[in-house]
Short mmCIF file of C-alpha atoms in Angstrom, two decimals:
data_model
loop_
_atom_site.label_atom_id
_atom_site.label_comp_id
_atom_site.label_asym_id
_atom_site.label_seq_id
_atom_site.Cartn_x
_atom_site.Cartn_y
_atom_site.Cartn_z
CA MET A 1202 75.90 76.80 123.25
CA TRP A 1203 75.24 79.03 120.24
CA ASP A 1204 74.33 77.75 116.78
CA ARG A 1205 75.48 79.36 113.53
CA ASN A 1206 72.69 81.90 113.58
CA GLN A 1207 73.25 82.79 117.23
CA ILE A 1208 76.97 83.28 116.55
CA ALA A 1209 76.01 85.59 113.66
CA ALA A 1210 73.50 87.45 115.84
CA ARG A 1211 76.17 87.96 118.53
CA ALA A 1212 78.66 89.17 115.91
CA ALA A 1213 76.06 91.65 114.62
CA LYS A 1214 76.23 93.40 118.01
CA GLU A 1215 79.80 94.38 117.12
CA LEU A 1216 78.57 96.62 114.31
CA GLN A 1217 78.86 100.35 114.97
CA ASP A 1218 76.37 102.80 113.51
CA GLY A 1219 77.65 104.73 110.51
CA THR A 1220 80.59 102.45 109.68
CA TYR A 1221 81.73 100.54 106.60
CA VAL A 1222 82.08 96.80 107.13
CA ASN A 1223 83.22 93.77 105.13
CA LEU A 1224 81.60 90.42 105.84
CA GLY A 1225 83.33 87.20 104.78
CA ILE A 1226 81.75 84.07 103.33
CA GLY A 1227 79.83 81.54 105.49
CA ILE A 1228 78.67 82.48 109.03
CA PRO A 1229 79.86 86.09 108.46
CA THR A 1230 77.35 86.47 105.61
CA LEU A 1231 74.55 85.58 108.07
CA VAL A 1232 75.52 88.59 110.21
CA SER A 1233 73.67 90.89 107.80
CA ASN A 1234 70.39 89.21 108.88
CA TYR A 1235 70.88 90.43 112.47
CA ILE A 1236 71.95 94.07 112.16
CA PRO A 1237 70.34 95.74 115.21
CA PRO A 1238 67.59 98.32 114.61
CA GLY A 1239 68.98 101.85 114.49
CA VAL A 1240 72.42 100.66 113.44
CA ASN A 1241 73.18 101.74 109.91
CA VAL A 1242 76.19 100.02 108.37
CA THR A 1243 77.35 100.01 104.76
CA LEU A 1244 78.54 96.61 103.58
CA GLN A 1245 81.57 96.48 101.30
CA SER A 1246 82.00 93.69 98.79
CA GLU A 1247 85.66 93.51 97.78
CA ASN A 1248 84.88 92.78 94.13
CA GLY A 1249 83.98 96.46 93.86
CA MET A 1250 80.88 97.66 95.68
CA LEU A 1251 79.80 99.65 98.72
CA GLY A 1252 76.19 99.38 99.82
CA MET A 1253 75.44 95.71 99.25
CA GLY A 1254 71.73 94.87 99.21
CA PRO A 1255 69.92 91.56 99.78
CA PHE A 1256 69.60 88.67 97.30
CA PRO A 1257 67.39 89.54 94.31
CA PHE A 1258 63.86 88.29 93.86
CA GLU A 1259 63.60 85.31 91.55
CA GLY A 1260 63.80 86.45 87.94
CA GLU A 1261 65.65 89.67 88.84
CA GLU A 1262 69.17 88.20 89.03
CA ASP A 1263 71.77 90.29 87.22
CA PRO A 1264 75.00 88.58 86.09
CA ASP A 1265 76.77 91.96 86.39
CA LEU A 1266 75.85 92.25 90.09
CA ILE A 1267 77.47 89.74 92.41
CA ASN A 1268 79.19 89.69 95.81
CA ALA A 1269 82.65 88.38 96.67
CA GLY A 1270 81.17 84.89 97.04
CA LYS A 1271 79.98 85.17 93.40
CA GLN A 1272 76.34 85.17 94.57
CA THR A 1273 73.77 87.36 92.83
CA ILE A 1274 72.83 90.36 94.98
CA THR A 1275 71.10 93.75 94.66
CA GLU A 1276 72.07 97.40 95.04
CA LEU A 1277 70.75 100.04 97.46
CA PRO A 1278 70.08 103.78 96.98
CA GLN A 1279 73.54 104.60 98.43
CA THR A 1280 75.44 101.97 96.40
CA ALA A 1281 78.71 102.86 94.69
CA TYR A 1282 80.70 100.66 92.30
CA PHE A 1283 84.47 100.80 91.68
CA ASP A 1284 87.29 98.66 90.36
CA SER A 1285 89.32 96.08 92.29
CA ALA A 1286 92.37 98.33 92.76
CA GLN A 1287 90.15 101.05 94.29
CA SER A 1288 88.37 98.41 96.39
CA PHE A 1289 91.59 97.21 97.98
CA ALA A 1290 92.91 100.74 98.30
CA MET A 1291 90.05 101.46 100.70
CA ILE A 1292 90.67 98.16 102.49
CA ARG A 1293 94.46 98.58 102.76
CA GLY A 1294 94.04 102.27 103.51
CA GLY A 1295 92.10 101.54 106.69
CA LYS A 1296 88.79 103.02 105.53
CA ILE A 1297 86.84 99.86 106.38
CA ALA A 1298 86.13 99.86 110.12
CA MET A 1299 85.69 96.14 110.58
CA ALA A 1300 85.85 92.76 108.89
CA ILE A 1301 83.97 89.76 110.21
CA LEU A 1302 85.64 86.61 108.89
CA GLY A 1303 85.55 82.86 109.32
CA ALA A 1304 88.59 80.94 110.55
CA MET A 1305 90.14 77.49 110.63
CA GLU A 1306 92.46 78.41 113.53
CA VAL A 1307 93.20 81.46 115.67
CA SER A 1308 96.13 81.83 118.06
CA GLU A 1309 96.36 83.57 121.43
CA ALA A 1310 98.47 86.24 119.70
CA GLY A 1311 95.72 86.95 117.21
CA ASP A 1312 97.27 85.04 114.31
CA LEU A 1313 94.65 83.88 111.83
CA ALA A 1314 94.67 80.83 109.54
CA ASN A 1315 91.72 80.55 107.20
CA TRP A 1316 92.93 79.92 103.67
CA MET A 1317 94.94 76.76 103.26
CA ILE A 1318 95.27 73.19 104.50
CA PRO A 1319 98.55 71.74 103.17
CA GLY A 1320 98.07 68.55 101.20
CA LYS A 1321 94.40 69.27 100.63
CA LEU A 1322 92.77 71.26 97.86
CA VAL A 1323 94.23 74.75 97.78
CA LYS A 1324 91.71 77.29 96.63
CA GLY A 1325 93.49 80.54 97.41
CA MET A 1326 93.35 83.39 99.90
CA GLY A 1327 91.17 85.70 97.80
CA GLY A 1328 90.98 89.02 99.61
CA ALA A 1329 91.39 87.68 103.15
CA MET A 1330 95.09 88.63 103.57
CA ASP A 1331 94.40 92.19 102.40
CA LEU A 1332 91.38 92.51 104.69
CA VAL A 1333 93.15 91.39 107.87
CA ALA A 1334 96.14 93.60 107.08
CA GLY A 1335 94.08 96.67 106.35
CA VAL A 1336 90.80 96.96 108.22
CA GLY A 1337 90.48 98.66 111.61
CA ARG A 1338 89.17 95.70 113.55
CA VAL A 1339 89.03 91.98 112.76
CA VAL A 1340 86.32 89.84 114.35
CA VAL A 1341 86.50 86.10 113.77
CA VAL A 1342 83.43 83.88 113.92
CA MET A 1343 83.97 80.13 114.09
CA ASP A 1344 83.26 76.89 115.92
CA HIS A 1345 85.43 76.68 119.01
CA THR A 1346 86.53 73.11 118.28
CA SER A 1347 86.94 70.87 115.24
CA LYS A 1348 84.58 68.02 114.40
CA HIS A 1349 86.99 65.79 116.33
CA GLY A 1350 86.72 68.01 119.42
CA GLU A 1351 90.17 69.60 119.08
CA SER A 1352 90.50 73.27 120.00
CA LYS A 1353 90.74 75.76 117.14
CA VAL A 1354 91.72 78.54 119.57
CA LEU A 1355 95.38 77.70 119.93
CA LYS A 1356 98.68 78.78 121.47
CA ALA A 1357 100.06 78.90 117.92
CA CYS A 1358 98.41 78.16 114.58
CA THR A 1359 99.49 74.95 112.85
CA LEU A 1360 98.14 75.97 109.41
CA PRO A 1361 99.69 78.57 107.07
CA LEU A 1362 98.73 82.05 108.27
CA THR A 1363 96.43 84.56 106.64
CA GLY A 1364 97.80 87.26 108.92
CA LYS A 1365 99.99 87.62 111.99
CA ALA A 1366 98.60 89.34 115.14
CA VAL A 1367 95.55 90.61 113.25
CA VAL A 1368 92.51 89.28 115.17
CA ASN A 1369 90.88 91.50 117.81
CA ARG A 1370 87.88 89.42 118.89
CA ILE A 1371 86.84 85.77 118.55
CA ILE A 1372 83.16 84.79 118.64
CA THR A 1373 82.49 81.05 118.78
CA ASN A 1374 79.68 78.67 119.67
CA LEU A 1375 81.01 78.75 123.26
CA GLY A 1376 81.46 82.48 123.81
CA VAL A 1377 83.44 85.63 123.10
CA LEU A 1378 87.18 86.11 123.64
CA ASP A 1379 89.37 89.16 123.10
CA VAL A 1380 93.01 89.03 122.06
CA VAL A 1381 94.88 91.02 124.73
CA PRO A 1382 98.54 91.34 125.74
CA GLY A 1383 99.66 87.95 127.06
CA GLY A 1384 96.77 85.91 125.68
CA LEU A 1385 93.00 85.74 125.51
CA LYS A 1386 90.44 87.37 127.78
CA ILE A 1387 86.96 85.92 128.28
CA VAL A 1388 84.36 88.56 127.39
CA GLU A 1389 81.19 86.53 127.40
CA LEU A 1390 79.95 82.96 127.71
CA ALA A 1391 77.40 81.50 125.28
CA ASP A 1392 74.04 80.43 126.67
CA GLY A 1393 74.42 77.38 128.89
CA VAL A 1394 78.23 77.29 128.64
CA SER A 1395 80.31 77.45 131.83
CA GLU A 1396 83.64 79.20 132.14
CA ALA A 1397 85.22 75.81 132.87
CA GLU A 1398 83.84 74.42 129.59
CA LEU A 1399 85.16 77.39 127.62
CA ARG A 1400 88.58 77.09 129.26
CA ALA A 1401 88.69 73.33 128.60
CA ALA A 1402 87.93 73.89 124.90
CA THR A 1403 90.60 76.59 124.56
CA GLU A 1404 94.23 75.58 124.05
CA GLY A 1405 95.46 79.17 123.98
CA THR A 1406 96.39 80.95 127.21
CA ILE A 1407 93.48 82.65 128.96
CA VAL A 1408 94.53 85.63 131.07
CA GLY A 1409 92.65 87.52 133.74
CA MET B 490 93.01 104.49 61.89
CA THR B 491 90.19 102.77 63.69
CA LYS B 492 90.23 100.90 66.99
CA VAL B 493 87.09 98.98 66.07
CA TYR B 494 87.46 95.43 64.74
CA PRO B 495 84.71 93.20 63.36
CA THR B 496 85.44 90.04 65.41
CA ALA B 497 87.39 89.00 68.49
CA ALA B 498 89.78 87.02 66.25
CA ALA B 499 90.38 90.11 64.09
CA ALA B 500 90.93 92.25 67.20
CA LEU B 501 93.68 89.83 68.34
CA ASP B 502 95.27 89.47 64.90
CA GLY B 503 99.05 89.91 65.09
CA LEU B 504 99.06 90.15 68.90
CA LEU B 505 99.18 86.47 69.83
CA ARG B 506 102.26 84.29 70.14
CA ASP B 507 103.38 81.40 72.32
CA ASN B 508 104.61 82.17 75.89
CA LEU B 509 102.76 85.48 76.03
CA MET B 510 101.88 87.06 79.35
CA ILE B 511 98.22 88.10 79.45
CA ALA B 512 96.35 90.15 82.07
CA ALA B 513 92.64 89.38 82.06
CA GLY B 514 89.77 91.28 83.68
CA GLY B 515 86.82 89.74 85.50
CA PHE B 516 85.91 88.43 88.95
CA GLY B 517 84.58 84.88 88.95
CA LEU B 518 82.59 84.81 85.72
CA CYS B 519 81.44 88.42 86.17
CA GLY B 520 82.84 90.81 83.59
CA ILE B 521 85.18 88.31 81.94
CA PRO B 522 86.31 88.88 78.34
CA GLU B 523 84.57 85.72 77.17
CA LEU B 524 84.77 86.45 73.42
CA LEU B 525 88.50 87.19 73.50
CA ILE B 526 89.17 84.10 75.64
CA ALA B 527 87.32 81.95 73.08
CA ALA B 528 89.32 83.56 70.25
CA ILE B 529 92.60 82.87 72.09
CA ARG B 530 91.51 79.25 72.51
CA ASP B 531 90.77 79.00 68.78
CA SER B 532 94.15 80.57 67.89
CA GLY B 533 95.98 77.66 69.53
CA VAL B 534 98.75 79.76 71.15
CA LYS B 535 100.46 77.90 73.98
CA GLY B 536 102.64 78.43 77.02
CA LEU B 537 100.60 81.40 78.24
CA THR B 538 101.05 83.08 81.61
CA VAL B 539 97.72 84.55 82.68
CA ALA B 540 97.26 87.07 85.50
CA SER B 541 93.60 86.88 86.43
CA ASN B 542 91.90 86.91 89.82
CA ASN B 543 90.18 83.59 89.04
CA ALA B 544 90.60 80.82 86.48
CA GLY B 545 87.03 80.52 85.21
CA VAL B 546 85.04 77.32 85.64
CA ASP B 547 85.24 74.02 83.78
CA GLY B 548 84.36 74.75 80.17
CA PHE B 549 83.78 78.50 80.49
CA GLY B 550 85.97 81.57 80.75
CA LEU B 551 89.65 80.83 81.31
CA GLY B 552 88.65 77.24 82.06
CA GLN B 553 88.55 76.79 78.27
CA LEU B 554 92.25 77.66 77.93
CA LEU B 555 93.10 75.24 80.71
CA GLU B 556 91.25 72.37 79.04
CA THR B 557 93.28 72.89 75.86
CA ARG B 558 96.56 73.10 77.90
CA GLN B 559 97.35 76.53 76.49
CA VAL B 560 98.17 77.97 79.93
CA ARG B 561 101.56 77.31 81.51
CA LYS B 562 101.11 79.50 84.58
CA MET B 563 98.30 81.31 86.40
CA ILE B 564 98.71 84.31 88.73
CA SER B 565 95.50 84.35 90.76
CA SER B 566 94.03 84.88 94.21
CA TYR B 567 91.32 82.21 94.15
CA VAL B 568 90.90 79.19 91.90
CA GLY B 569 88.38 77.12 93.86
CA GLU B 570 85.71 76.79 91.19
CA ASN B 571 87.70 74.87 88.64
CA ALA B 572 88.19 71.09 88.93
CA GLU B 573 90.35 70.86 85.79
CA PHE B 574 92.61 73.58 87.20
CA MET B 575 93.09 71.57 90.39
CA ARG B 576 93.81 68.38 88.47
CA GLN B 577 96.49 70.05 86.32
CA TYR B 578 97.97 71.90 89.29
CA LEU B 579 98.18 68.84 91.53
CA SER B 580 99.72 66.77 88.72
CA GLY B 581 102.35 69.45 88.12
CA GLU B 582 101.21 70.35 84.59
CA LEU B 583 100.23 73.88 85.57
CA GLU B 584 102.21 76.45 87.52
CA LEU B 585 100.34 78.61 90.01
CA GLU B 586 101.38 81.81 91.77
CA PHE B 587 98.92 82.84 94.47
CA ASN B 588 98.65 86.59 95.01
CA PRO B 589 96.40 88.17 97.63
CA GLN B 590 93.53 89.74 95.71
CA GLY B 591 94.38 93.33 96.59
CA THR B 592 98.06 92.73 95.87
CA LEU B 593 97.19 91.36 92.43
CA ALA B 594 94.96 94.35 91.67
CA GLU B 595 97.62 96.79 92.85
CA ARG B 596 100.39 94.96 90.93
CA MET B 597 98.36 95.56 87.77
CA ARG B 598 97.52 99.15 88.68
CA ALA B 599 101.16 99.89 89.53
CA GLY B 600 102.47 98.26 86.35
CA GLY B 601 100.12 100.35 84.28
CA ALA B 602 101.07 103.49 86.18
CA GLY B 603 104.82 103.11 85.66
CA ILE B 604 105.48 102.01 89.23
CA PRO B 605 107.80 98.97 89.27
CA GLY B 606 107.11 98.03 92.88
CA PHE B 607 105.28 99.05 96.03
CA TYR B 608 105.28 98.20 99.71
CA THR B 609 102.23 96.59 101.30
CA LYS B 610 101.34 95.19 104.70
CA THR B 611 99.30 92.44 103.05
CA GLY B 612 100.89 89.03 103.58
CA VAL B 613 103.52 90.06 106.15
CA GLY B 614 104.23 87.04 108.38
CA THR B 615 102.73 84.58 105.86
CA VAL B 616 104.13 82.38 103.08
CA ILE B 617 103.40 85.25 100.67
CA ALA B 618 106.19 87.28 102.28
CA GLU B 619 108.86 84.56 101.94
CA GLY B 620 111.80 85.73 99.85
CA LYS B 621 110.45 89.26 99.50
CA GLU B 622 112.20 92.41 100.66
CA HIS B 623 110.88 93.65 104.03
CA HIS B 624 110.99 97.27 105.08
CA ASP B 625 109.74 99.11 108.16
CA PHE B 626 107.94 102.41 107.83
CA ASP B 627 106.63 104.29 110.88
CA GLY B 628 106.85 101.21 113.08
CA HIS B 629 105.04 98.84 110.69
CA THR B 630 106.55 96.12 108.50
CA TYR B 631 105.79 96.00 104.79
CA ILE B 632 106.85 93.76 101.90
CA LEU B 633 107.89 94.79 98.42
CA GLU B 634 105.59 93.62 95.62
CA ARG B 635 106.32 94.13 91.93
CA GLY B 636 104.14 95.87 89.37
CA ILE B 637 102.89 93.71 86.50
CA VAL B 638 103.30 94.75 82.88
CA ALA B 639 101.57 92.27 80.58
CA ASP B 640 102.22 91.74 76.87
CA LEU B 641 98.49 91.80 76.31
CA ALA B 642 95.48 92.85 78.38
CA ILE B 643 92.04 91.46 77.59
CA VAL B 644 89.04 93.12 79.23
CA LYS B 645 85.28 93.36 79.00
CA ALA B 646 83.21 96.54 79.35
CA TRP B 647 79.57 97.47 78.90
CA LYS B 648 79.85 100.32 76.43
CA ALA B 649 82.61 101.95 74.44
CA ASP B 650 82.81 104.80 71.99
CA PRO B 651 85.02 104.40 68.91
CA SER B 652 87.87 106.25 70.65
CA GLY B 653 88.07 103.45 73.21
CA ASN B 654 86.52 105.24 76.17
CA LEU B 655 84.93 102.55 78.34
CA VAL B 656 81.97 102.39 80.69
CA PHE B 657 81.42 99.37 82.90
CA ARG B 658 78.26 98.10 84.53
CA LYS B 659 77.84 97.38 88.28
CA THR B 660 80.32 94.86 89.75
CA ALA B 661 81.48 93.79 86.27
CA ARG B 662 84.10 96.57 86.46
CA ASN B 663 86.28 94.70 89.00
CA PHE B 664 89.72 93.74 87.61
CA ASN B 665 88.96 95.09 84.13
CA VAL B 666 90.30 98.56 84.91
CA PRO B 667 93.66 97.57 86.48
CA ALA B 668 94.13 94.74 83.94
CA ALA B 669 93.52 97.10 81.00
CA THR B 670 96.06 99.62 82.23
CA CYS B 671 98.88 97.09 82.71
CA GLY B 672 98.84 95.75 79.15
CA ARG B 673 101.37 96.94 76.56
CA VAL B 674 98.41 96.40 74.25
CA CYS B 675 94.83 96.27 75.49
CA VAL B 676 91.93 94.71 73.60
CA ALA B 677 88.45 95.38 74.98
CA GLU B 678 85.23 93.58 74.13
CA VAL B 679 81.98 95.43 74.80
CA GLU B 680 78.27 94.87 74.59
CA GLU B 681 77.75 98.03 72.59
CA ILE B 682 79.88 100.53 70.69
CA VAL B 683 78.02 103.84 70.76
CA PRO B 684 78.68 106.87 68.51
CA LEU B 685 81.31 109.43 69.50
CA GLY B 686 79.81 112.06 71.74
CA SER B 687 77.10 109.84 73.22
CA LEU B 688 79.06 108.95 76.38
CA ASP B 689 79.16 111.69 79.02
CA PRO B 690 82.88 112.63 79.33
CA ASP B 691 82.38 113.01 83.09
CA MET B 692 81.17 109.42 83.34
CA ILE B 693 84.01 107.57 81.55
CA HIS B 694 85.40 104.79 83.79
CA LEU B 695 88.49 104.09 81.69
CA PRO B 696 89.82 106.65 79.17
CA GLY B 697 90.47 105.39 75.65
CA ILE B 698 94.23 106.00 75.94
CA TYR B 699 94.45 102.59 77.63
CA VAL B 700 92.41 100.76 74.97
CA HIS B 701 93.99 99.93 71.61
CA ARG B 702 91.45 97.66 70.00
CA LEU B 703 87.71 97.18 70.41
CA VAL B 704 85.21 94.54 69.44
CA GLN B 705 81.47 94.47 70.00
CA GLY B 706 79.71 91.17 70.57
CA THR B 707 76.99 89.18 72.28
CA HIS B 708 77.86 87.87 75.73
CA GLU B 709 76.53 84.81 77.49
CA LYS B 710 77.26 86.37 80.93
CA ARG B 711 76.90 83.13 82.87
CA ILE B 712 75.88 83.35 86.56
CA GLU B 713 78.07 81.32 88.90
CA GLN B 714 75.95 81.30 92.09
CA ARG B 715 72.31 82.10 91.48
CA THR B 716 70.96 83.21 94.86
CA VAL B 717 67.46 84.64 95.25
CA ARG B 718 64.96 85.48 97.97
CA LYS B 719 61.28 84.60 98.03
CA ARG B 720 58.71 87.30 97.47
CA GLU B 721 56.69 87.84 100.64
CA SER B 722 53.04 87.08 99.96
CA VAL B 723 51.06 90.28 100.45
#
């Protein structure tokens, strides 16, 4: 089974050299720690920046320089800044090759739910709906099951959707699944996880 | 006629009334018009509708207008940092319209550009699309979203010249540009007003045509999530 960092490291293998990528908050943020050598990607932050650098050294925080999670960050030599309308124009316009996002639930049809639990605190979707609608490829990183052991890879999402038929690949603590016509296809098993275990933890239809 | 006013209160003089719709720049607490927000709080106007990506935090930014119950409705994409917001929303005192972040930015941009509506793929198949006109183009489904024209836009920039040309700094530009353009009147607060001719005309982020009033002031510029890395010992 993979831990959070191993999920992030596996997701980092999805990154293609020379592309522009948006990483969500949580496990997706960890992906930037595992970008393979020789792979050069430019990270987009939807609050208006391409070329996101690492966290600043203590004492060098700049309140005018934050990421979409409102964390202080730094710029790089290739950094460009722009306004929010421009930022989402490049997202909606398909210029961002890939988004790696967290999820609460994913369905076998690639539906994604990651913004709202009815009856609980509603914080908002932020830029997630725009990202899944606009970017070339959506990779979801998440735990395969809830704390209570219930599958989060479902036949149909129970929570309000962030996007319909938008997810291409799901990377969890148990392995890697692709959304394909008719259901989900097993791509890879996590270390020490059997196919039977992955199937048992997946409510959605596995094909092939 | 000058665009430069001595204080935030003076810059808002004659523009404020109850039930106004305001578009505000900023993302989180980054690049928010903190002086103008404080002046609106002090003015006591009520029943405001505020289009802003976020709602500030308790006691700072737009959070101040929530505490004083001056806001009737927020149009935002993410309000997770504000406990008072949640309390008022859950008790029904405050109306909330969630917009996807890019849809909110484009609604402002469109409103400012004379475009009353636009089609977007964002939100298709979700609760956001309910009740909205759907239209297929080239085999894809889109929903119609409306441009926003606000009675008043309040924004924050780094530098301005007296003609209202604005320059922003780093990620503090964010919603300030689209918000400024969608206001019937736009008031901008800046860290520095520099003499005419000292901004490079090729480097203006927002031309002064969009900015009607200016005020210079000192900004607290609070950091919401201070994240740092350790220096490696050599």
